[in-house]
Amino acid sequence: MSGGESKLLPRHVGIIMDGNGRWAKQRGLPRTEGHKAGVAVFERICEYAADLGVPALTFYAFSTENWVRSAEEVAGIMELFRCQLQKAHRRAAENEAKRWRIRYIGDLEPGGPVPADIIDLLRDMERKAMDKDRTVVNIAVNYGGRQEILRAARRLAVLAQSNAIAPAELCEQDLEDGLYTAGQPPLDLIIRPSGEQRLSNFMLWQSAYAELWFSDVLWPDFTEQHFDAALAAFVRRGRRFGATGEDEKG
Ligand code: FPP
């Protein structure tokens, strides 16, 4: 698929990077090698999607539930984040030339389970890439969809308690303003490779009308052609947003 077709493009694509462990196992490698291969694919797909002009992407990198994995695997994934961030710091000029900028979403409060040095690095990288014109790439780390909604609800409760907002007047936008993705378009398309067909607590609010695309390919084997196939399926589907087929919104 080439650029210049932006009216057919989803405004926001969510990607559940799954299958790294199985990919590594098939090759007799440690699971961390699968995640390493997954990072390389992540970079390729960011570049490809940004070239096409997709406005926003969100990659599910580490969920609030992933902490129950072996200490070795968790440490390996954290080390991958650290390496990626350190590499990005060293290559500031290269980042400037990229057509995408990275944001991190999830519970990244100091004092939480994500190592403090990683939080410092990623917040610093975000500050250096505030250019709003580029494709936004959200990386979800220590992220859970229910937790995100709960956090947004708490914010509203605090506002209501201080009489800044009347409960009866609350609207969807008020809740959305408290999500990590506030100000970004809702998900139009979710891609999940590796044969699993579920959301796994990924962006539950933002996916209300998302088209879902599943494939058996394992994430480290995912290519630009798979991304194209997902985009083509998205274009073929009639999106009705609850209306009848004769009254389509998009
Ligand atoms: C799911 O595959 C993958 C993860 C839980 C981790 C994904 C993390 C990365 C690719 C690192 C991301 C880093 C950056 C910088 C984007 P799985 O391990 O559940 O695979 P399996 O289902 O085959 O076991």
Short mmCIF file of C-alpha atoms and ligand atoms in Angstrom, two decimals:
data_model
loop_
_atom_site.label_atom_id
_atom_site.label_comp_id
_atom_site.label_asym_id
_atom_site.label_seq_id
_atom_site.Cartn_x
_atom_site.Cartn_y
_atom_site.Cartn_z
CA MET A 1 0.00 0.00 0.00
CA SER A 2 1.33 3.46 -0.75
CA GLY A 3 0.75 6.80 0.97
CA GLY A 4 -1.73 9.40 -0.23
CA GLU A 5 -4.78 7.31 0.72
CA SER A 6 -5.30 8.96 4.06
CA LYS A 7 -9.09 9.05 3.94
CA LEU A 8 -9.04 5.27 3.86
CA LEU A 9 -6.57 4.98 6.69
CA PRO A 10 -7.56 4.24 10.26
CA ARG A 11 -6.91 7.23 12.51
CA HIS A 12 -5.52 5.07 15.27
CA VAL A 13 -4.23 1.50 15.11
CA GLY A 14 -3.68 -0.61 18.22
CA ILE A 15 -1.27 -3.54 18.03
CA ILE A 16 -1.09 -6.38 20.54
CA MET A 17 2.40 -7.74 19.96
CA ASP A 18 1.90 -11.41 20.70
CA GLY A 19 3.75 -14.62 19.94
CA ASN A 20 7.31 -13.64 20.83
CA GLY A 21 7.65 -16.51 23.29
CA ARG A 22 6.44 -19.15 20.83
CA TRP A 23 8.68 -17.73 18.09
CA ALA A 24 11.71 -18.11 20.37
CA LYS A 25 10.66 -21.61 21.49
CA GLN A 26 10.33 -22.77 17.88
CA ARG A 27 14.00 -21.83 17.45
CA GLY A 28 15.23 -23.25 20.75
CA LEU A 29 16.02 -19.73 22.00
CA PRO A 30 15.27 -18.04 25.32
CA ARG A 31 11.99 -16.07 25.38
CA THR A 32 13.89 -12.80 25.63
CA GLU A 33 15.27 -13.41 22.14
CA GLY A 34 11.68 -13.44 20.90
CA HIS A 35 11.03 -10.09 22.56
CA LYS A 36 14.25 -8.73 21.02
CA ALA A 37 13.07 -9.80 17.58
CA GLY A 38 9.72 -8.20 18.44
CA VAL A 39 11.35 -4.84 19.08
CA ALA A 40 12.91 -4.89 15.60
CA VAL A 41 9.47 -5.51 14.07
CA PHE A 42 7.99 -2.74 16.23
CA GLU A 43 10.50 -0.29 14.73
CA ARG A 44 9.81 -1.40 11.17
CA ILE A 45 6.05 -1.12 11.56
CA CYS A 46 6.31 2.33 13.18
CA GLU A 47 8.32 3.55 10.25
CA TYR A 48 5.99 2.00 7.71
CA ALA A 49 2.80 3.29 9.34
CA ALA A 50 4.25 6.77 9.76
CA ASP A 51 5.25 6.81 6.07
CA LEU A 52 1.68 5.88 5.16
CA GLY A 53 0.41 8.73 7.32
CA VAL A 54 -1.42 6.80 10.05
CA PRO A 55 -1.93 9.53 12.70
CA ALA A 56 -1.65 7.36 15.81
CA LEU A 57 -0.49 3.89 16.83
CA THR A 58 -0.52 2.14 20.19
CA PHE A 59 1.64 -0.91 20.91
CA TYR A 60 0.86 -3.15 23.87
CA ALA A 61 4.33 -3.83 25.22
CA PHE A 62 3.79 -4.82 28.86
CA SER A 63 0.53 -5.25 30.71
CA THR A 64 -0.27 -4.89 34.40
CA GLU A 65 -0.74 -8.68 34.33
CA ASN A 66 2.66 -9.45 32.78
CA TRP A 67 4.48 -9.04 36.12
CA VAL A 68 3.54 -12.65 36.99
CA ARG A 69 5.97 -13.96 34.35
CA SER A 70 9.30 -15.36 35.52
CA ALA A 71 11.66 -12.86 37.12
CA GLU A 72 14.13 -13.62 34.35
CA GLU A 73 11.69 -12.79 31.56
CA VAL A 74 10.44 -9.61 33.27
CA ALA A 75 14.03 -8.45 33.81
CA GLY A 76 14.80 -9.24 30.16
CA ILE A 77 11.89 -7.12 28.92
CA MET A 78 12.83 -4.23 31.26
CA GLU A 79 16.40 -4.43 29.97
CA LEU A 80 15.08 -4.21 26.42
CA PHE A 81 13.16 -1.03 27.31
CA ARG A 82 16.29 0.38 28.95
CA CYS A 83 18.49 -0.42 25.92
CA GLN A 84 15.98 1.04 23.48
CA LEU A 85 15.71 4.23 25.51
CA GLN A 86 19.47 4.57 25.94
CA LYS A 87 19.95 4.03 22.23
CA ALA A 88 17.33 6.68 21.49
CA HIS A 89 19.11 9.11 23.85
CA ARG A 90 22.41 8.56 22.06
CA ARG A 91 20.78 9.12 18.67
CA ALA A 92 18.89 12.32 19.31
CA ALA A 93 19.62 13.69 15.82
CA GLU A 94 18.35 10.48 14.20
CA ASN A 95 15.11 10.74 16.21
CA GLU A 96 14.59 14.27 14.95
CA ALA A 97 14.52 12.94 11.40
CA LYS A 98 11.90 10.31 12.20
CA ARG A 99 8.31 10.86 11.20
CA TRP A 100 7.01 9.53 14.50
CA ARG A 101 7.32 10.43 18.12
CA ILE A 102 6.94 8.15 21.09
CA ARG A 103 4.73 8.55 24.14
CA TYR A 104 4.39 6.09 27.00
CA ILE A 105 1.06 5.15 28.53
CA GLY A 106 0.31 3.06 31.58
CA ASP A 107 0.95 3.27 35.30
CA LEU A 108 4.37 4.86 35.27
CA GLU A 109 4.11 6.67 38.57
CA PRO A 110 7.37 6.86 40.55
CA GLY A 111 7.40 4.24 43.29
CA GLY A 112 5.54 1.67 41.14
CA PRO A 113 6.97 -1.57 39.76
CA VAL A 114 8.65 -0.06 36.67
CA PRO A 115 12.31 0.71 37.51
CA ALA A 116 12.86 4.41 38.28
CA ASP A 117 15.73 4.83 35.78
CA ILE A 118 13.46 3.61 32.97
CA ILE A 119 10.72 6.07 33.98
CA ASP A 120 13.25 8.94 34.03
CA LEU A 121 14.57 7.97 30.60
CA LEU A 122 11.18 7.64 28.95
CA ARG A 123 9.79 10.87 30.39
CA ASP A 124 12.91 12.66 29.20
CA MET A 125 12.50 11.21 25.70
CA GLU A 126 8.85 12.30 25.62
CA ARG A 127 9.77 15.87 26.55
CA LYS A 128 12.26 15.99 23.68
CA ALA A 129 9.64 14.93 21.13
CA MET A 130 6.71 17.25 21.58
CA ASP A 131 6.35 17.94 17.83
CA LYS A 132 2.61 17.46 17.31
CA ASP A 133 2.67 16.99 13.54
CA ARG A 134 4.17 13.55 13.54
CA THR A 135 2.56 10.15 13.92
CA VAL A 136 2.09 9.51 17.63
CA VAL A 137 3.35 6.12 18.77
CA ASN A 138 2.07 5.17 22.22
CA ILE A 139 3.90 2.37 23.95
CA ALA A 140 1.77 0.80 26.67
CA VAL A 141 3.93 -0.24 29.61
CA ASN A 142 2.46 -1.50 32.90
CA TYR A 143 -0.83 -0.80 31.18
CA GLY A 144 -4.30 -2.20 31.88
CA GLY A 145 -7.53 -1.00 30.27
CA ARG A 146 -9.66 -1.45 33.38
CA GLN A 147 -7.07 0.29 35.53
CA GLU A 148 -7.01 3.18 33.06
CA ILE A 149 -10.80 3.60 33.26
CA LEU A 150 -10.69 3.33 37.05
CA ARG A 151 -8.03 6.02 37.18
CA ALA A 152 -10.15 8.30 34.99
CA ALA A 153 -13.20 7.61 37.22
CA ARG A 154 -11.18 8.51 40.32
CA ARG A 155 -10.24 11.80 38.74
CA LEU A 156 -13.92 12.56 38.13
CA ALA A 157 -14.81 11.56 41.69
CA VAL A 158 -12.23 14.01 43.02
CA LEU A 159 -13.63 16.75 40.76
CA ALA A 160 -17.18 15.98 41.92
CA GLN A 161 -16.11 15.95 45.56
CA SER A 162 -14.66 19.42 45.21
CA ASN A 163 -17.82 20.58 43.40
CA ALA A 164 -15.81 21.35 40.25
CA ILE A 165 -18.22 19.16 38.31
CA ALA A 166 -21.82 18.02 38.95
CA PRO A 167 -22.26 14.20 38.72
CA ALA A 168 -25.50 14.57 36.73
CA GLU A 169 -23.70 16.62 34.10
CA LEU A 170 -20.83 14.22 33.50
CA CYS A 171 -20.44 13.20 29.88
CA GLU A 172 -18.27 10.74 27.98
CA GLN A 173 -15.81 13.47 27.10
CA ASP A 174 -15.18 14.14 30.80
CA LEU A 175 -14.11 10.54 31.30
CA GLU A 176 -12.08 10.51 28.09
CA ASP A 177 -10.18 13.55 29.28
CA GLY A 178 -8.77 11.40 32.07
CA LEU A 179 -7.51 8.59 29.83
CA TYR A 180 -3.83 8.27 28.91
CA THR A 181 -4.82 8.87 25.29
CA ALA A 182 -6.78 12.09 25.96
CA GLY A 183 -6.88 14.21 22.81
CA GLN A 184 -6.07 11.28 20.49
CA PRO A 185 -8.56 9.65 18.11
CA PRO A 186 -10.33 6.46 19.26
CA LEU A 187 -9.00 3.15 17.96
CA ASP A 188 -10.28 2.36 14.48
CA LEU A 189 -8.38 -0.90 14.09
CA ILE A 190 -6.79 -3.42 16.43
CA ILE A 191 -4.28 -5.94 15.12
CA ARG A 192 -3.52 -9.08 17.10
CA PRO A 193 -1.18 -11.67 15.65
CA SER A 194 -0.33 -15.15 17.00
CA GLY A 195 -3.77 -16.77 16.74
CA GLU A 196 -5.26 -15.36 19.95
CA GLN A 197 -8.59 -13.59 19.50
CA ARG A 198 -9.20 -11.41 22.54
CA LEU A 199 -8.44 -7.91 23.79
CA SER A 200 -6.59 -8.90 26.98
CA ASN A 201 -7.47 -5.67 28.82
CA PHE A 202 -6.15 -3.51 25.97
CA MET A 203 -7.70 -0.04 25.56
CA LEU A 204 -11.21 -1.09 26.55
CA TRP A 205 -12.74 2.38 26.30
CA GLN A 206 -10.93 3.43 23.14
CA SER A 207 -11.80 0.19 21.30
CA ALA A 208 -15.60 0.58 21.54
CA TYR A 209 -15.98 0.72 17.73
CA ALA A 210 -12.64 -0.67 16.62
CA GLU A 211 -12.45 -3.22 13.83
CA LEU A 212 -10.51 -6.29 14.94
CA TRP A 213 -7.97 -8.06 12.73
CA PHE A 214 -6.44 -11.35 13.78
CA SER A 215 -3.76 -13.47 12.18
CA ASP A 216 -1.85 -16.63 13.05
CA VAL A 217 1.49 -15.01 12.26
CA LEU A 218 3.74 -14.61 15.31
CA TRP A 219 4.75 -11.00 16.04
CA PRO A 220 8.46 -11.43 15.19
CA ASP A 221 7.36 -12.69 11.73
CA PHE A 222 4.90 -9.83 11.20
CA THR A 223 5.74 -7.74 8.12
CA GLU A 224 4.60 -4.65 6.27
CA GLN A 225 2.49 -7.00 4.10
CA HIS A 226 0.53 -8.14 7.17
CA PHE A 227 -0.03 -4.51 8.12
CA ASP A 228 -1.27 -3.86 4.57
CA ALA A 229 -3.63 -6.84 4.81
CA ALA A 230 -5.08 -5.45 8.05
CA LEU A 231 -5.54 -2.01 6.45
CA ALA A 232 -7.20 -3.57 3.40
CA ALA A 233 -9.61 -5.52 5.64
CA PHE A 234 -10.38 -2.31 7.52
CA VAL A 235 -11.26 -0.52 4.28
CA ARG A 236 -13.53 -3.39 3.17
CA ARG A 237 -15.58 -3.40 6.36
CA GLY A 238 -18.64 -1.13 6.53
CA ARG A 239 -18.39 0.81 9.77
CA ARG A 240 -21.82 1.83 11.02
CA PHE A 241 -21.29 3.01 14.62
CA GLY A 242 -24.69 1.62 15.62
CA ALA A 243 -26.57 3.12 12.67
CA THR A 244 -28.26 1.13 9.88
CA GLY A 245 -26.36 0.35 6.70
CA GLU A 246 -28.12 3.22 4.92
CA ASP A 247 -26.94 5.83 7.39
CA GLU A 248 -23.21 5.27 7.61
CA LYS A 249 -20.99 7.62 9.55
CA GLY A 250 -17.76 6.19 8.25
C1 FPP B 1 3.74 -11.07 24.07
O1 FPP B 1 4.29 -12.24 23.54
C2 FPP B 1 4.79 -10.08 24.23
C3 FPP B 1 5.07 -9.43 25.40
C4 FPP B 1 4.33 -9.64 26.64
C5 FPP B 1 6.17 -8.46 25.47
C6 FPP B 1 6.33 -7.63 24.25
C7 FPP B 1 7.41 -6.69 24.49
C8 FPP B 1 8.26 -6.29 23.56
C9 FPP B 1 8.24 -6.72 22.16
C10 FPP B 1 9.27 -5.29 23.96
C11 FPP B 1 8.71 -3.96 23.56
C12 FPP B 1 9.70 -2.94 23.59
C13 FPP B 1 9.57 -1.79 22.90
C14 FPP B 1 10.59 -0.78 23.01
C15 FPP B 1 8.39 -1.55 22.04
P1 FPP B 1 4.34 -13.52 24.47
O2 FPP B 1 5.60 -13.48 25.25
O3 FPP B 1 3.10 -13.60 25.29
O4 FPP B 1 4.39 -14.65 23.42
P2 FPP B 1 3.75 -16.11 23.56
O5 FPP B 1 2.27 -15.93 23.63
O6 FPP B 1 4.18 -16.79 22.31
O7 FPP B 1 4.32 -16.73 24.80
#
